[in-house]
Rosetta silent file (secondary structure, phi, psi, omega in degrees, C-alpha in Angstrom):
SEQUENCE: XXXXXXXXXXXXXXXXXXXXXXXXXXXXXXXXXXXXXXXXXXXXXXXXXXXXXXXXXXXXXXXXXXXXXXXXXXXXXXXXXXXXXXXXXXXXXXXXXXXXXXXXXXXXXXXXXXXXXXXXXXXXXXXXXXXXXXXXXXXXXXXXXXXXXXXXXXXXXXXXXXXXXXXXXXXXXXXXXXXXXXXXXXXXXXXXXXXXXXXXXXXXXXXXXXXXXXXXXXXXXXXXXXXXXXXXXXXXXXXXXXXXXXXXXXXXXXXXXXXXXXXXXXXXXX
SCORE:     score description
SCORE:     0.000 S_00000001
   1 L     0.000  153.233  177.732    0.000    0.000    0.000 S_00000001
   2 L   -75.138  150.170  178.242    1.044    3.615   -0.541 S_00000001
   3 L  -138.982   78.321  179.971    2.211    5.621    2.447 S_00000001
   4 L  -125.763  154.919  176.440    2.455    9.251    1.463 S_00000001
   5 L  -129.263   94.613 -175.553    1.475   12.496    3.145 S_00000001
   6 L   -53.509  136.216  179.144    1.040   15.192    0.458 S_00000001
   7 L    95.032  -14.740 -179.775    2.762   18.441    1.294 S_00000001
   8 L   -89.103  144.025  176.640    5.321   16.904    3.661 S_00000001
   9 L  -116.518  -13.272 -178.230    9.021   17.059    2.901 S_00000001
  10 L   -79.796  -24.726  175.207   10.429   15.399    6.026 S_00000001
  11 L  -123.299  122.481 -176.488    9.079   11.964    5.058 S_00000001
  12 L  -117.711  179.871  175.642    9.414   10.881    1.431 S_00000001
  13 L   -57.550  -37.727 -178.711    8.873    7.709   -0.581 S_00000001
  14 L   -72.226  -42.364 -171.275   12.482    6.787    0.196 S_00000001
  15 L   -88.851  -11.786  178.027   12.495    7.505    3.922 S_00000001
  16 L   -89.356  123.736  179.451    9.063    6.089    4.778 S_00000001
  17 L   -53.439  138.091 -176.508    9.180    2.316    5.467 S_00000001
  18 E  -103.645  123.164  175.894    7.434    0.369    2.704 S_00000001
  19 E   -85.314  135.520 -178.311    5.003   -2.439    3.571 S_00000001
  20 E  -137.325  127.783  174.310    5.017   -5.356    1.128 S_00000001
  21 L  -139.238  113.757 -176.984    2.843   -8.462    1.087 S_00000001
  22 L   -92.951  165.418  177.553    2.843  -10.748   -1.949 S_00000001
  23 L   -65.238  -30.045  177.147    0.386  -13.411   -3.061 S_00000001
  24 L  -135.760  164.076  175.982    3.141  -15.978   -2.491 S_00000001
  25 H   -56.168  -36.678  179.145    6.489  -15.912   -0.650 S_00000001
  26 H   -65.778  -39.557  177.129    8.218  -15.669   -4.031 S_00000001
  27 H   -62.473  -41.821  179.171    6.093  -12.651   -4.951 S_00000001
  28 H   -62.009  -43.442 -179.992    6.996  -11.005   -1.670 S_00000001
  29 H   -60.092  -43.356 -179.691   10.706  -11.592   -2.283 S_00000001
  30 H   -66.208  -40.425  179.460   10.519   -9.996   -5.740 S_00000001
  31 H   -66.185  -40.510  177.841    8.576   -7.008   -4.428 S_00000001
  32 H   -61.127  -44.688  179.824   11.055   -6.545   -1.583 S_00000001
  33 H   -61.199  -38.941  179.092   13.955   -6.616   -4.048 S_00000001
  34 H   -65.335  -50.394 -174.109   12.222   -3.997   -6.204 S_00000001
  35 H   -74.435  -22.822  176.951   11.405   -1.598   -3.372 S_00000001
  36 L   -63.871  -19.685  178.853   14.795   -1.962   -1.697 S_00000001
  37 L   -76.160  -20.630 -175.797   16.183   -0.042   -4.670 S_00000001
  38 L  -125.259   -9.245 -178.876   14.092    3.034   -3.856 S_00000001
  39 L  -120.846  141.658  179.938   13.192    2.732   -0.151 S_00000001
  40 L   -68.336  -31.121 -179.232   15.513    2.841    2.834 S_00000001
  41 L  -141.435  131.793  176.507   13.487    0.183    4.639 S_00000001
  42 E  -118.267  132.998 -177.460   11.131   -2.497    3.344 S_00000001
  43 E  -112.455  103.482  178.973    8.866   -4.429    5.728 S_00000001
  44 E   -75.881  139.489  178.667    7.781   -7.831    4.348 S_00000001
  45 L  -122.893  173.661 -173.171    4.415   -9.162    5.535 S_00000001
  46 L   -69.544  -23.307 -178.688    2.618  -12.485    5.243 S_00000001
  47 L   179.315  176.779 -178.732    0.400  -11.377    2.363 S_00000001
  48 H   -64.323  -29.310  179.864   -1.560   -8.541    0.742 S_00000001
  49 H   -62.688  -46.987  179.574   -4.359   -8.824    3.315 S_00000001
  50 H   -64.924  -38.491 -179.665   -2.033   -7.980    6.209 S_00000001
  51 H   -65.478  -46.708 -178.101   -0.405   -5.186    4.198 S_00000001
  52 H   -68.963  -37.733  179.182   -3.701   -3.566    3.203 S_00000001
  53 H   -68.054  -31.851  175.219   -5.209   -3.927    6.671 S_00000001
  54 H   -62.503  -42.467  177.628   -2.117   -2.244    8.126 S_00000001
  55 H   -62.604  -43.842  178.392   -2.742    0.704    5.813 S_00000001
  56 H   -63.008  -39.958  178.202   -6.391    0.868    6.863 S_00000001
  57 H   -60.570  -43.746  179.768   -5.382    0.752   10.529 S_00000001
  58 H   -57.415  -47.122 -177.085   -3.032    3.712   10.041 S_00000001
  59 H   -72.688  -40.124 -178.486   -5.764    5.842    8.479 S_00000001
  60 H   -71.368  -30.295  172.447   -8.579    4.750   10.778 S_00000001
  61 H   -55.690  -45.112  177.896   -6.364    5.436   13.802 S_00000001
  62 H   -67.054  -43.895 -178.571   -6.255    9.058   12.630 S_00000001
  63 H   -58.665  -45.915 -177.682   -9.959    9.100   11.817 S_00000001
  64 H   -64.506  -43.035 -178.159  -10.950    7.837   15.265 S_00000001
  65 H   -72.922  -34.074  174.637   -8.717   10.293   17.107 S_00000001
  66 H   -66.215  -40.722  176.937   -9.794   13.240   14.958 S_00000001
  67 H   -60.696  -39.758  179.692  -13.412   12.283   15.648 S_00000001
  68 H   -59.941  -48.884 -177.518  -12.633   12.241   19.372 S_00000001
  69 H   -74.603  -28.358  174.248  -11.250   15.787   19.427 S_00000001
  70 H   -65.422  -41.265  177.577  -13.980   17.047   17.084 S_00000001
  71 H   -67.730  -36.603  176.006  -16.577   15.698   19.488 S_00000001
  72 H   -62.298  -39.184  178.074  -14.630   17.230   22.373 S_00000001
  73 H   -61.768  -39.401  178.212  -14.754   20.588   20.565 S_00000001
  74 H   -66.106  -40.023  178.093  -18.530   20.295   20.340 S_00000001
  75 H   -67.146  -44.391  179.981  -18.747   19.485   24.056 S_00000001
  76 H   -60.881  -34.274  176.820  -16.385   22.315   25.015 S_00000001
  77 H   -60.276  -42.405  179.210  -18.579   24.694   23.038 S_00000001
  78 H   -70.916  -33.048 -178.235  -21.548   23.734   25.225 S_00000001
  79 H   -83.023  -13.361 -175.820  -19.479   23.915   28.409 S_00000001
  80 L    73.724   31.161 -179.005  -17.953   27.272   27.544 S_00000001
  81 L  -112.008  143.279  178.586  -14.427   25.833   27.774 S_00000001
  82 L   -76.327  109.836 -176.853  -11.560   26.581   25.354 S_00000001
  83 H   -62.778  -32.970 -179.056  -10.885   23.268   23.606 S_00000001
  84 H   -68.532  -37.344  176.302   -7.416   24.416   22.534 S_00000001
  85 H   -63.170  -41.140 -179.981   -6.434   25.132   26.137 S_00000001
  86 H   -63.215  -45.607 -178.680   -7.628   21.653   27.122 S_00000001
  87 H   -67.714  -42.401  176.991   -5.634   19.951   24.353 S_00000001
  88 H   -57.223  -42.338 -179.005   -2.520   22.033   25.070 S_00000001
  89 H   -66.240  -45.407 -179.898   -2.745   21.014   28.723 S_00000001
  90 H   -63.029  -33.052 -177.340   -3.238   17.320   27.951 S_00000001
  91 L   -71.431   -9.860  176.074   -0.292   17.420   25.537 S_00000001
  92 L   -75.539  -14.266  177.573    2.070   18.291   28.391 S_00000001
  93 L   -71.391  123.037 -173.637    1.781   14.691   29.586 S_00000001
  94 L   -79.358   -0.710  179.901    4.958   12.986   28.320 S_00000001
  95 L  -148.608  154.944  172.341    3.361    9.549   28.022 S_00000001
  96 L    73.049    9.766  177.914   -0.015    8.003   27.240 S_00000001
  97 L  -144.325  132.371  174.424   -1.294   10.916   25.129 S_00000001
  98 L  -120.000  127.934 -173.257   -0.919   11.723   21.426 S_00000001
  99 L   -75.048  132.424  166.933   -2.045   15.135   20.271 S_00000001
 100 L  -133.439  145.751 -178.040   -4.782   15.555   17.668 S_00000001
 101 L  -112.739  145.351  176.395   -6.467   18.871   16.905 S_00000001
 102 L   -73.528  170.180 -179.905  -10.105   19.556   15.999 S_00000001
 103 L  -172.960 -159.889 -176.349  -11.081   21.243   12.768 S_00000001
 104 L   -81.022   -4.679 -175.601  -13.764   21.543   10.099 S_00000001
 105 L   130.571  177.228 -176.859  -13.791   17.827    9.278 S_00000001
 106 L  -100.297  152.088  176.093  -11.646   15.380    7.335 S_00000001
 107 L  -143.196 -172.888 -177.558  -10.732   15.419    3.669 S_00000001
 108 L    99.153  178.502 -175.201   -8.496   13.761    1.110 S_00000001
 109 L   -93.203   -0.223 -176.881   -8.846   10.535   -0.810 S_00000001
 110 L  -119.281  -61.558 -168.880   -8.179    8.169    2.128 S_00000001
 111 H   -57.431  -43.306 -178.544   -9.209    9.254    5.614 S_00000001
 112 H   -71.316  -20.670 -172.462  -12.894   10.044    4.980 S_00000001
 113 H   -96.294  -39.382 -170.102  -13.416    6.842    2.981 S_00000001
 114 H   -58.442  -40.036  178.672  -11.412    4.144    4.750 S_00000001
 115 H   -58.941  -38.977 -178.037  -13.588    3.766    7.893 S_00000001
 116 H   -77.105  -31.484  175.560  -16.647    3.056    5.756 S_00000001
 117 H   -64.770  -46.570 -179.325  -14.739    0.756    3.417 S_00000001
 118 H   -65.515  -37.851  177.886  -13.507   -1.356    6.328 S_00000001
 119 H   -63.160  -40.593  176.874  -16.997   -1.377    7.871 S_00000001
 120 H   -61.504  -45.471 -179.753  -18.420   -2.584    4.543 S_00000001
 121 H   -65.159  -38.253 -179.463  -15.802   -5.339    4.350 S_00000001
 122 H   -64.088  -38.214 -179.263  -16.433   -6.325    7.963 S_00000001
 123 H   -65.935  -26.510  174.480  -20.154   -6.758    7.333 S_00000001
 124 L   -63.371  -21.576  179.633  -19.336   -9.278    4.624 S_00000001
 125 L  -110.011   23.596  175.750  -17.932  -11.362    7.484 S_00000001
 126 L    58.355   39.289  176.639  -20.911  -10.747    9.786 S_00000001
 127 L  -129.014  136.290 -174.107  -18.999   -8.257   11.937 S_00000001
 128 L  -120.729   98.911 -176.014  -20.223   -4.741   12.665 S_00000001
 129 L   -80.635   79.973 -173.210  -17.450   -2.304   13.719 S_00000001
 130 H   -60.832  -39.789 -176.943  -19.672    0.297   15.377 S_00000001
 131 H   -63.103  -46.378 -179.137  -16.816    2.324   16.854 S_00000001
 132 H   -63.913  -44.431 -178.123  -15.018    2.757   13.525 S_00000001
 133 H   -66.969  -38.289  179.559  -18.205    3.630   11.673 S_00000001
 134 H   -63.272  -38.937  178.254  -19.274    6.113   14.349 S_00000001
 135 H   -59.962  -42.126  177.461  -15.953    7.952   14.040 S_00000001
 136 H   -61.557  -40.353 -179.373  -16.589    8.385   10.331 S_00000001
 137 H   -68.820  -38.472  177.780  -20.067    9.765   11.005 S_00000001
 138 H   -60.711  -45.358 -179.641  -18.785   12.215   13.639 S_00000001
 139 H   -66.993  -34.474  177.340  -16.239   13.591   11.184 S_00000001
 140 H   -65.636  -30.203 -177.249  -18.859   13.838    8.446 S_00000001
 141 H   -84.375  -10.649 -174.077  -21.056   15.953   10.728 S_00000001
 142 H   -62.472  -39.515  177.423  -18.318   18.412   11.694 S_00000001
 143 H   -57.887  -37.706  178.322  -18.882   20.856    8.773 S_00000001
 144 H   -65.007  -41.925  176.004  -22.508   21.294    9.873 S_00000001
 145 H   -59.086  -41.698  179.935  -21.373   22.036   13.428 S_00000001
 146 H   -64.170  -39.748  178.337  -18.947   24.634   12.040 S_00000001
 147 H   -66.306  -38.946  175.850  -21.713   26.300   10.025 S_00000001
 148 H   -61.466  -38.409  176.699  -23.909   26.424   13.126 S_00000001
 149 H   -66.624  -39.384  177.767  -21.042   28.143   14.933 S_00000001
 150 H   -59.901  -43.177  177.099  -20.672   30.608   12.046 S_00000001
 151 H   -56.283  -44.157 -178.053  -24.358   31.473   12.405 S_00000001
 152 H   -68.059  -38.867  177.423  -23.821   32.197   16.100 S_00000001
 153 H   -59.446  -44.033  179.140  -20.726   34.313   15.474 S_00000001
 154 H   -67.066  -44.907 -179.802  -22.727   36.453   13.064 S_00000001
 155 H   -62.322  -37.098  178.446  -25.762   36.647   15.340 S_00000001
 156 H   -64.478  -19.137  178.855  -23.560   37.679   18.265 S_00000001
 157 L  -111.168   25.446  175.536  -22.492   40.618   16.099 S_00000001
 158 L    58.626   37.739  177.919  -26.041   41.532   15.035 S_00000001
 159 L  -125.868  136.926  173.678  -25.623   40.061   11.556 S_00000001
 160 L   -84.987  161.857  173.719  -27.825   37.486    9.819 S_00000001
 161 L   -72.153  -42.062 -177.765  -26.373   34.758    7.632 S_00000001
 162 L   -61.631  118.788  179.032  -28.710   35.669    4.789 S_00000001
 163 L    87.353   -7.521  179.553  -27.016   38.310    2.647 S_00000001
 164 L   -77.862  141.993  178.101  -23.801   38.345    4.663 S_00000001
 165 E   -92.231  126.740 -175.782  -20.514   38.204    2.736 S_00000001
 166 E  -127.594  130.167  176.925  -18.217   35.416    3.916 S_00000001
 167 E  -104.291  121.493  175.601  -14.657   34.699    2.773 S_00000001
 168 E   -90.043  120.742  179.431  -13.464   31.103    3.106 S_00000001
 169 E   -97.791  103.957 -178.366   -9.709   31.012    3.680 S_00000001
 170 L    91.956  118.201  178.937   -8.412   27.742    2.271 S_00000001
 171 L  -120.531   -7.691  174.329  -10.546   25.226    0.395 S_00000001
 172 L   -73.452  166.551 -172.835   -8.121   22.323   -0.065 S_00000001
 173 L   -77.192  -15.914  177.511   -8.406   19.481    2.423 S_00000001
 174 L  -153.471  164.216 -177.379   -5.097   20.294    4.141 S_00000001
 175 L   -69.567  144.062  174.223   -2.493   23.018    4.278 S_00000001
 176 L    83.676    2.647  179.680    0.164   23.345    1.599 S_00000001
 177 L  -131.764  165.659  179.824   -1.635   21.346   -1.104 S_00000001
 178 L  -109.318   13.428 -177.033   -4.236   22.037   -3.784 S_00000001
 179 L   -80.200  121.827 -179.364   -6.222   18.806   -3.455 S_00000001
 180 L  -105.633    7.985 -178.164   -9.923   19.469   -2.785 S_00000001
 181 L   -60.301  125.678  179.428  -11.116   15.853   -2.742 S_00000001
 182 L    57.792   21.472 -178.148  -13.628   15.401    0.102 S_00000001
 183 L   -65.037  131.938  178.037  -12.589   18.798    1.470 S_00000001
 184 H   -63.559  -21.320  178.836  -14.884   19.955    4.299 S_00000001
 185 H   -59.771  -35.758 -178.430  -14.681   23.473    2.842 S_00000001
 186 H   -64.507  -42.961  178.905  -16.918   22.404   -0.039 S_00000001
 187 H   -68.032  -39.019  178.439  -19.654   21.252    2.317 S_00000001
 188 H   -62.284  -43.650  178.334  -19.305   24.398    4.435 S_00000001
 189 H   -61.174  -45.196 -179.000  -19.685   26.584    1.338 S_00000001
 190 H   -61.880  -45.281 -178.821  -22.757   24.661    0.215 S_00000001
 191 H   -64.903  -39.584  178.711  -24.420   24.895    3.629 S_00000001
 192 H   -66.064  -39.895  177.832  -23.704   28.623    3.925 S_00000001
 193 H   -64.236  -37.778  178.475  -25.133   29.266    0.476 S_00000001
 194 H   -62.712  -25.654  178.088  -28.271   27.353    1.402 S_00000001
 195 L   -88.756   -0.115  176.326  -28.664   29.827    4.272 S_00000001
 196 L    96.274    7.060  179.401  -28.368   32.759    1.874 S_00000001
 197 L   -74.223  150.362  173.563  -24.763   33.806    2.491 S_00000001
 198 E   -97.108  108.421 -169.265  -22.663   35.311   -0.297 S_00000001
 199 E  -108.806  134.623  170.708  -19.543   33.137   -0.243 S_00000001
 200 E  -130.368  173.893  179.242  -16.143   33.682   -1.844 S_00000001
 201 E  -146.137  157.147  169.912  -12.788   32.042   -1.175 S_00000001
 202 E  -130.444  126.692  177.960   -9.061   32.630   -1.255 S_00000001
 203 L  -152.562  114.268 -177.544   -6.655   29.732   -1.664 S_00000001
 204 L   -64.809  -13.099 -177.888   -3.176   30.127   -3.211 S_00000001
 205 L  -104.346   -8.419 -174.083   -3.242   26.472   -4.286 S_00000001
 206 L  -128.666   94.458 -178.669   -6.741   26.261   -5.816 S_00000001
 207 L   -67.847  -31.009  178.409   -7.413   28.659   -8.730 S_00000001
 208 E  -139.017  140.021  175.556  -10.889   27.259   -9.330 S_00000001
 209 E  -113.293   86.275 -173.063  -13.328   25.355   -7.151 S_00000001
 210 L   -63.348  -31.608 -179.181  -15.450   23.684   -9.787 S_00000001
 211 L   -60.505  -27.350 -178.712  -17.545   21.826   -7.213 S_00000001
 212 L  -111.126   -0.842 -178.486  -18.897   25.184   -6.026 S_00000001
 213 L    65.941   34.679 -176.956  -18.678   27.105   -9.305 S_00000001
 214 E  -121.986  152.570  172.305  -16.244   29.602   -7.758 S_00000001
 215 E  -113.675  152.706 -178.576  -12.901   31.111   -8.735 S_00000001
 216 L   -62.248  136.927  170.876  -10.170   32.146   -6.351 S_00000001
 217 L   -81.360  104.489 -167.594  -10.205   35.749   -5.101 S_00000001
 218 L   -68.522  -32.876 -177.889   -6.579   36.542   -6.027 S_00000001
 219 L   -97.076   99.298 -175.095   -6.036   39.647   -3.871 S_00000001
 220 H   -65.530  -33.134 -179.971   -6.447   38.486   -0.287 S_00000001
 221 H   -61.860  -49.580  177.856   -6.089   42.010    1.087 S_00000001
 222 H   -62.962  -39.704 -178.919   -9.015   43.371   -0.895 S_00000001
 223 H   -62.071  -41.766  179.322  -11.008   40.236   -0.175 S_00000001
 224 H   -64.192  -38.371 -177.558  -10.509   40.645    3.584 S_00000001
 225 H   -69.467  -27.585 -168.133  -11.550   44.293    3.437 S_00000001
 226 H   -97.716   -1.538 -176.330  -14.734   43.638    1.486 S_00000001
 227 L  -111.925  164.083  177.434  -16.388   40.857    3.505 S_00000001
 228 L   -82.789  -32.098 -174.349  -18.285   40.702    6.786 S_00000001
 229 E  -147.346  135.160  172.368  -16.605   37.519    8.039 S_00000001
 230 E  -109.516  131.275 -178.730  -13.462   35.540    7.214 S_00000001
 231 E  -115.600  117.857  178.338  -13.473   31.831    8.080 S_00000001
 232 E   -83.341  107.304 -178.475  -10.134   30.032    8.383 S_00000001
 233 L  -102.226  -40.554 -178.570  -10.833   26.535    7.082 S_00000001
 234 L  -126.126  129.211 -174.566   -7.404   25.414    5.838 S_00000001
 235 L   -90.303   78.247  176.887   -4.147   26.571    7.433 S_00000001
 236 L   -72.167  141.846  179.677   -1.936   27.217    4.416 S_00000001
 237 L   -64.445  -20.198 -179.739    1.642   28.245    5.290 S_00000001
 238 L   -74.662  -17.151 -175.793    1.312   31.204    2.907 S_00000001
 239 L   -71.576  138.917  175.743   -1.360   32.869    5.022 S_00000001
 240 L  -100.906  102.353 -173.246   -0.376   35.864    7.148 S_00000001
 241 H   -65.674  -34.843  178.570   -2.471   35.454   10.286 S_00000001
 242 H   -63.893  -41.903  177.932   -1.685   38.945   11.576 S_00000001
 243 H   -64.180  -43.201 -179.580   -2.915   40.494    8.325 S_00000001
 244 H   -61.190  -43.818 -179.421   -6.048   38.354    8.381 S_00000001
 245 H   -66.473  -42.301 -173.961   -6.823   39.352   11.965 S_00000001
 246 H   -75.704  -28.776 -174.090   -6.134   43.055   11.431 S_00000001
 247 H   -99.676  -15.143 -179.211   -8.020   43.463    8.142 S_00000001
 248 L   -89.632  132.467  174.177  -11.053   41.261    8.734 S_00000001
 249 L   -58.658  -42.089  177.359  -14.044   42.768   10.562 S_00000001
 250 L  -138.282  143.128  177.263  -14.719   39.299   12.008 S_00000001
 251 E  -129.441  132.256  171.004  -12.648   36.104   11.963 S_00000001
 252 E  -117.577  117.074 -171.615  -13.794   32.581   12.777 S_00000001
 253 E  -102.890  110.893 -179.997  -10.809   30.269   13.177 S_00000001
 254 L   -90.012   -3.773 -174.436  -11.499   26.562   12.673 S_00000001
 255 L  -118.084   -3.525  179.430   -7.824   25.559   13.020 S_00000001
 256 L    72.621   17.679 -174.595   -6.631   27.335   16.155 S_00000001
 257 L   -82.034  -12.584 -178.683   -3.931   29.178   14.196 S_00000001
 258 L   -89.109   -1.378  177.831   -4.784   32.630   15.586 S_00000001
 259 L   -63.058  138.755  179.460   -3.803   31.726   19.123 S_00000001
 260 L    91.420   -9.695  177.018   -0.964   33.900   20.369 S_00000001
 261 L  -100.527  144.249  176.668   -1.828   36.827   18.096 S_00000001
 262 L   -74.089  142.682  176.123   -3.315   40.050   19.385 S_00000001
 263 L  -141.648  170.887 -177.442   -6.805   40.891   18.182 S_00000001
 264 L  -101.052   25.582 -176.496   -9.428   43.530   18.829 S_00000001
 265 L    85.563   10.677 -177.814  -12.057   41.081   19.979 S_00000001
 266 L   -95.569    2.575 -175.460  -12.939   40.233   16.393 S_00000001
 267 E  -110.176  131.453  172.057  -11.639   36.633   16.512 S_00000001
 268 E  -122.324  139.373  179.122  -13.618   33.558   17.545 S_00000001
 269 E  -113.703  154.791  179.227  -12.101   30.083   17.584 S_00000001
 270 L   -54.073    0.000    0.000  -13.696   26.673   17.207 S_00000001
């Protein structure tokens, strides 16, 4: 199975261990010999089933933990507690805790799909992985929760959603890439439009968002000045958070990237 993380430079095809499982021991040996020429480490397994299930485990591990912190963000919203403060505090424990951050939902061609694929395969064997499937559903519902929060941010500032101009900052599924497959930004845009909002976007990696019939607003400065609310959906490294905070009348941060920056009370975080 492939093991890549688009946008990363610290782990490459060569430096990431390669899992290999052949149909027969001879097939495995040939595959190992092939990949040893391009990978620093090759890990032979008993067969393709073990190799593919290992890949699914890697992705579903992320899906389950992202669902956990997304659900925690929803609970913290009801409790009036800063979810980022809670996660920062938990992350000080040097053992028994791995940090995951909440956000607008999951995207890409693997993480949103794999939990449901494995659940489908499990049902063929009369097994129902409720926990795995529930994590997928929690992550699927996160864009709706974010839109509900956007409504509240606007209402708290005496603005309705209907007719309000909203700038989506980042529409790809993760920072530093232009891939919009299963991006939660697309669902957020659709839901906001259904409520009557006038939505535009800025993304240095996505010139056109065909799924929404939108083109990139190329001048981020003008775009920030001309809208009622800017929503940080994808944390691209090119974004200047200080500029976004200072030029936007209102900012709703779904990624926690505005922490540590001074604001005039115009910033709300997930």
